[in-house]
mmCIF file of C-alpha atoms in Angstrom:
data_model
loop_
_atom_site.group_PDB
_atom_site.id
_atom_site.type_symbol
_atom_site.label_atom_id
_atom_site.label_comp_id
_atom_site.label_asym_id
_atom_site.label_seq_id
_atom_site.Cartn_x
_atom_site.Cartn_y
_atom_site.Cartn_z
ATOM 1 C CA MET A 1 -102.742 -63.233 32.546
ATOM 2 C CA ILE A 2 -99.798 -62.373 30.266
ATOM 3 C CA ARG A 3 -97.160 -65.055 29.925
ATOM 4 C CA GLN A 4 -93.610 -64.150 30.849
ATOM 5 C CA HIS A 5 -91.931 -66.756 28.674
ATOM 6 C CA TYR A 6 -92.703 -68.105 25.221
ATOM 7 C CA GLN A 7 -91.014 -71.042 23.578
ATOM 8 C CA PRO A 8 -89.791 -70.512 19.992
ATOM 9 C CA LEU A 9 -91.580 -72.468 17.277
ATOM 10 C CA GLU A 10 -89.722 -75.160 15.379
ATOM 11 C CA HIS A 11 -88.646 -74.535 11.799
ATOM 12 C CA ILE A 12 -89.039 -77.028 8.974
ATOM 13 C CA SER A 13 -86.896 -77.144 5.857
ATOM 14 C CA ALA A 14 -87.898 -77.371 2.222
ATOM 15 C CA GLY A 15 -86.033 -80.648 1.979
ATOM 16 C CA ALA A 16 -85.493 -81.937 -1.539
ATOM 17 C CA THR A 17 -88.507 -80.225 -3.104
ATOM 18 C CA ASP A 18 -88.165 -77.265 -5.441
ATOM 19 C CA ALA A 19 -91.901 -76.780 -6.007
ATOM 20 C CA ILE A 20 -93.339 -74.672 -3.211
ATOM 21 C CA SER A 21 -96.380 -72.580 -4.040
ATOM 22 C CA VAL A 22 -97.207 -69.222 -2.479
ATOM 23 C CA ALA A 23 -100.729 -68.337 -1.352
ATOM 24 C CA ASP A 24 -102.310 -65.802 -3.698
ATOM 25 C CA PRO A 25 -105.584 -64.239 -2.513
ATOM 26 C CA SER A 26 -106.194 -62.902 -6.031
ATOM 27 C CA ARG A 27 -106.635 -66.514 -7.130
ATOM 28 C CA PRO A 28 -109.376 -67.904 -4.889
ATOM 29 C CA LEU A 29 -109.447 -71.523 -3.828
ATOM 30 C CA LYS A 30 -110.949 -73.817 -6.488
ATOM 31 C CA LEU A 31 -114.245 -75.248 -5.227
ATOM 32 C CA THR A 32 -116.407 -78.271 -5.852
ATOM 33 C CA VAL A 33 -119.922 -78.864 -4.544
ATOM 34 C CA ASP A 34 -118.532 -80.894 -1.642
ATOM 35 C CA SER A 35 -115.978 -78.259 -0.565
ATOM 36 C CA PRO A 36 -116.554 -76.761 2.901
ATOM 37 C CA ALA A 37 -118.965 -73.811 2.722
ATOM 38 C CA PHE A 38 -116.482 -71.588 4.553
ATOM 39 C CA ASP A 39 -114.154 -71.838 1.522
ATOM 40 C CA ALA A 40 -116.559 -69.570 -0.405
ATOM 41 C CA MET A 41 -117.678 -67.286 2.408
ATOM 42 C CA THR A 42 -116.417 -63.718 2.554
ATOM 43 C CA ASP A 43 -115.402 -63.478 6.201
ATOM 44 C CA LEU A 44 -116.613 -60.075 7.397
ATOM 45 C CA ARG A 45 -114.510 -60.432 10.525
ATOM 46 C CA ARG A 46 -111.481 -59.956 8.263
ATOM 47 C CA VAL A 47 -112.852 -58.066 5.244
ATOM 48 C CA HIS A 48 -114.759 -54.819 5.728
ATOM 49 C CA PRO A 49 -118.091 -54.809 3.892
ATOM 50 C CA VAL A 50 -118.812 -51.817 1.679
ATOM 51 C CA SER A 51 -121.526 -49.741 3.304
ATOM 52 C CA ILE A 52 -123.729 -46.804 2.403
ATOM 53 C CA SER A 53 -126.243 -44.561 4.129
ATOM 54 C CA GLY A 54 -129.918 -45.014 3.346
ATOM 55 C CA ASN A 55 -130.139 -41.309 2.500
ATOM 56 C CA GLU A 56 -127.801 -41.637 -0.500
ATOM 57 C CA THR A 57 -129.276 -41.620 -4.003
ATOM 58 C CA LEU A 58 -129.400 -44.687 -6.203
ATOM 59 C CA GLU A 59 -126.825 -43.033 -8.461
ATOM 60 C CA GLN A 60 -124.473 -42.671 -5.489
ATOM 61 C CA ALA A 61 -125.046 -46.340 -4.659
ATOM 62 C CA ARG A 62 -124.266 -47.319 -8.269
ATOM 63 C CA THR A 63 -121.056 -45.275 -8.222
ATOM 64 C CA THR A 64 -119.980 -46.845 -4.925
ATOM 65 C CA MET A 65 -120.558 -50.337 -6.333
ATOM 66 C CA ILE A 66 -118.541 -49.575 -9.467
ATOM 67 C CA VAL A 67 -115.646 -47.955 -7.609
ATOM 68 C CA CYS A 68 -115.473 -50.758 -5.015
ATOM 69 C CA GLY A 69 -116.117 -53.593 -7.484
ATOM 70 C CA VAL A 70 -119.079 -55.018 -5.574
ATOM 71 C CA LYS A 71 -122.713 -55.785 -6.375
ATOM 72 C CA LEU A 72 -124.066 -55.491 -2.833
ATOM 73 C CA LEU A 73 -123.911 -52.696 -0.268
ATOM 74 C CA PHE A 74 -124.689 -52.877 3.435
ATOM 75 C CA VAL A 75 -127.033 -50.050 4.419
ATOM 76 C CA ARG A 76 -126.125 -48.843 7.902
ATOM 77 C CA ASN A 77 -127.412 -46.177 10.247
ATOM 78 C CA PRO A 78 -125.088 -43.588 11.875
ATOM 79 C CA ALA A 79 -124.442 -46.004 14.772
ATOM 80 C CA GLY A 80 -123.195 -48.603 12.267
ATOM 81 C CA HIS A 81 -126.121 -50.982 12.704
ATOM 82 C CA LEU A 82 -127.490 -52.839 9.704
ATOM 83 C CA GLN A 83 -130.681 -51.363 8.243
ATOM 84 C CA GLY A 84 -130.834 -53.344 5.028
ATOM 85 C CA LEU A 85 -129.089 -54.348 1.818
ATOM 86 C CA ILE A 86 -129.110 -52.980 -1.696
ATOM 87 C CA THR A 87 -127.862 -54.912 -4.718
ATOM 88 C CA ALA A 88 -126.997 -53.937 -8.267
ATOM 89 C CA ASN A 89 -130.263 -55.562 -9.384
ATOM 90 C CA ASP A 90 -132.217 -53.297 -7.033
ATOM 91 C CA LEU A 91 -130.878 -50.106 -8.621
ATOM 92 C CA ALA A 92 -133.003 -50.334 -11.755
ATOM 93 C CA GLY A 93 -135.130 -53.338 -10.948
ATOM 94 C CA GLU A 94 -138.824 -53.864 -10.412
ATOM 95 C CA ARG A 95 -138.799 -52.459 -6.875
ATOM 96 C CA ALA A 96 -137.233 -49.173 -8.041
ATOM 97 C CA ILE A 97 -139.690 -48.804 -10.923
ATOM 98 C CA LYS A 98 -142.701 -49.515 -8.687
ATOM 99 C CA GLU A 99 -141.504 -47.083 -6.014
ATOM 100 C CA ALA A 100 -140.873 -44.337 -8.575
ATOM 101 C CA SER A 101 -144.339 -44.825 -10.048
ATOM 102 C CA ALA A 102 -146.063 -44.928 -6.647
ATOM 103 C CA SER A 103 -144.298 -41.776 -5.414
ATOM 104 C CA ASN A 104 -144.545 -39.907 -8.730
ATOM 105 C CA ARG A 105 -140.749 -39.579 -9.007
ATOM 106 C CA ASN A 106 -138.108 -40.641 -11.483
ATOM 107 C CA VAL A 107 -135.843 -43.570 -10.570
ATOM 108 C CA PRO A 108 -132.722 -41.319 -10.231
ATOM 109 C CA GLU A 109 -134.574 -39.298 -7.571
ATOM 110 C CA LEU A 110 -135.025 -42.329 -5.331
ATOM 111 C CA THR A 111 -132.831 -42.982 -2.314
ATOM 112 C CA VAL A 112 -131.326 -46.212 -1.066
ATOM 113 C CA ASN A 113 -134.019 -46.267 1.664
ATOM 114 C CA ASP A 114 -136.696 -46.358 -1.042
ATOM 115 C CA VAL A 115 -135.557 -49.596 -2.669
ATOM 116 C CA MET A 116 -133.301 -51.490 -0.261
ATOM 117 C CA VAL A 117 -134.319 -54.790 1.275
ATOM 118 C CA LYS A 118 -135.105 -53.673 4.807
ATOM 119 C CA LEU A 119 -133.918 -55.451 7.927
ATOM 120 C CA PRO A 120 -137.258 -57.172 8.739
ATOM 121 C CA ASP A 121 -137.237 -58.755 5.262
ATOM 122 C CA LEU A 122 -133.673 -60.091 5.442
ATOM 123 C CA GLU A 123 -133.027 -63.761 6.053
ATOM 124 C CA PHE A 124 -129.834 -65.097 7.566
ATOM 125 C CA LEU A 125 -127.894 -68.350 7.732
ATOM 126 C CA GLU A 126 -126.668 -69.373 11.170
ATOM 127 C CA PHE A 127 -122.894 -69.660 11.637
ATOM 128 C CA GLY A 128 -123.074 -73.096 13.242
ATOM 129 C CA ALA A 129 -125.096 -74.536 10.354
ATOM 130 C CA VAL A 130 -122.705 -73.017 7.814
ATOM 131 C CA SER A 131 -119.712 -74.505 9.658
ATOM 132 C CA ARG A 132 -121.132 -77.977 8.961
ATOM 133 C CA ALA A 133 -122.274 -77.230 5.392
ATOM 134 C CA GLU A 134 -120.730 -77.797 1.976
ATOM 135 C CA ILE A 135 -120.876 -75.579 -1.105
ATOM 136 C CA GLY A 136 -123.730 -77.712 -2.458
ATOM 137 C CA HIS A 137 -125.848 -76.737 0.558
ATOM 138 C CA ILE A 138 -125.198 -73.042 -0.063
ATOM 139 C CA ILE A 139 -126.067 -73.328 -3.761
ATOM 140 C CA ALA A 140 -129.261 -75.215 -2.881
ATOM 141 C CA THR A 141 -130.181 -72.529 -0.330
ATOM 142 C CA LEU A 142 -129.596 -69.659 -2.755
ATOM 143 C CA LYS A 143 -131.545 -71.459 -5.440
ATOM 144 C CA ALA A 144 -134.465 -72.340 -3.112
ATOM 145 C CA HIS A 145 -134.842 -68.683 -2.105
ATOM 146 C CA ASN A 146 -133.984 -67.267 -5.558
ATOM 147 C CA ARG A 147 -131.197 -65.163 -4.034
ATOM 148 C CA GLN A 148 -127.809 -64.018 -5.287
ATOM 149 C CA HIS A 149 -126.456 -63.425 -1.781
ATOM 150 C CA ALA A 150 -126.784 -64.893 1.698
ATOM 151 C CA LEU A 151 -125.696 -63.348 4.993
ATOM 152 C CA VAL A 152 -124.255 -65.429 7.826
ATOM 153 C CA VAL A 153 -124.889 -64.408 11.433
ATOM 154 C CA ASP A 154 -123.204 -65.519 14.622
ATOM 155 C CA THR A 155 -125.587 -65.662 17.586
ATOM 156 C CA ARG A 156 -123.256 -67.350 20.083
ATOM 157 C CA ALA A 157 -122.720 -64.155 22.101
ATOM 158 C CA GLY A 158 -126.471 -63.765 22.553
ATOM 159 C CA ASN A 159 -126.965 -61.119 19.881
ATOM 160 C CA MET A 160 -126.970 -61.288 16.093
ATOM 161 C CA ARG A 161 -123.761 -60.224 14.393
ATOM 162 C CA VAL A 162 -123.257 -60.513 10.624
ATOM 163 C CA VAL A 163 -119.953 -62.316 10.129
ATOM 164 C CA GLY A 164 -120.117 -63.633 6.574
ATOM 165 C CA LEU A 165 -121.474 -63.257 3.080
ATOM 166 C CA PHE A 166 -122.024 -65.735 0.275
ATOM 167 C CA SER A 167 -122.269 -64.507 -3.316
ATOM 168 C CA SER A 168 -123.448 -66.709 -6.178
ATOM 169 C CA THR A 169 -121.041 -64.854 -8.495
ATOM 170 C CA GLN A 170 -118.089 -65.628 -6.217
ATOM 171 C CA ILE A 171 -119.127 -69.279 -5.914
ATOM 172 C CA ALA A 172 -119.391 -69.599 -9.697
ATOM 173 C CA ARG A 173 -115.977 -67.964 -10.145
ATOM 174 C CA GLN A 174 -114.349 -70.288 -7.612
ATOM 175 C CA MET A 175 -115.975 -73.308 -9.251
ATOM 176 C CA GLY A 176 -114.511 -72.282 -12.592
ATOM 177 C CA ILE A 177 -117.897 -71.493 -14.109
ATOM 178 C CA PRO A 178 -117.398 -68.277 -16.096
ATOM 179 C CA VAL A 179 -120.960 -67.755 -17.318
ATOM 180 C CA LEU A 180 -123.355 -70.066 -15.494
ATOM 181 C CA ASP A 181 -124.896 -68.698 -12.324
ATOM 182 C CA PRO A 182 -125.181 -71.657 -9.923
ATOM 183 C CA VAL A 183 -128.424 -70.277 -8.472
ATOM 184 C CA LYS A 184 -130.086 -70.683 -11.876
ATOM 185 C CA ALA A 185 -128.595 -74.083 -12.581
ATOM 186 C CA ILE A 186 -131.066 -76.929 -12.997
ATOM 187 C CA SER A 187 -129.103 -79.385 -10.859
ATOM 188 C CA PHE A 188 -125.807 -80.000 -9.145
ATOM 189 C CA ALA A 189 -125.057 -82.510 -11.907
ATOM 190 C CA GLU A 190 -125.269 -79.646 -14.410
ATOM 191 C CA ILE A 191 -122.859 -77.559 -12.345
ATOM 192 C CA GLU A 192 -120.404 -80.451 -12.061
ATOM 193 C CA ALA A 193 -120.679 -81.095 -15.819
ATOM 194 C CA VAL A 194 -119.704 -77.502 -16.549
ATOM 195 C CA VAL A 195 -116.789 -77.697 -14.119
ATOM 196 C CA ALA A 196 -115.599 -81.010 -15.609
ATOM 197 C CA ALA A 197 -115.685 -79.556 -19.124
ATOM 198 C CA ALA A 198 -113.672 -76.464 -18.130
#
């Protein structure tokens, strides 16, 4: 039912302060290992993921990544359903070399379908678990599975819908770690030491 009347919201004044900051999405929130996990998640309900067809060549995938400034592409079928993922590492990695050798082709002749991580091989984090997690949990999960990315799915409506993405590069950037990849860090203490020294 649509309401007929809405009450105006109350205003507040700046008072005596002259230091009011303005949100800047180009400067992501600074994180620590005990920050809420959601602070590092790319919310795919608000940000459109970059997608590609499985029939595209690896060179087309590389170009798309460069133009869009991403290292991961969602591979979707014509209906828009997820078929798999392809990362920058996949483009010239071990899987591409093995597939080229097995099919007697050169790597540039391969398609996204040839080297992507297919849907049955993808693993997901559940939205409810992520809502209770901290950044340290996400780093530990990425490290335990030797992954650079993790997808978050919401199953509350009875089906699986990808709603979020974690990237180790984004986490490192938000933690103020310019070089160290948190997935390869030996311990959380090491990560915190790097952050403290920055």
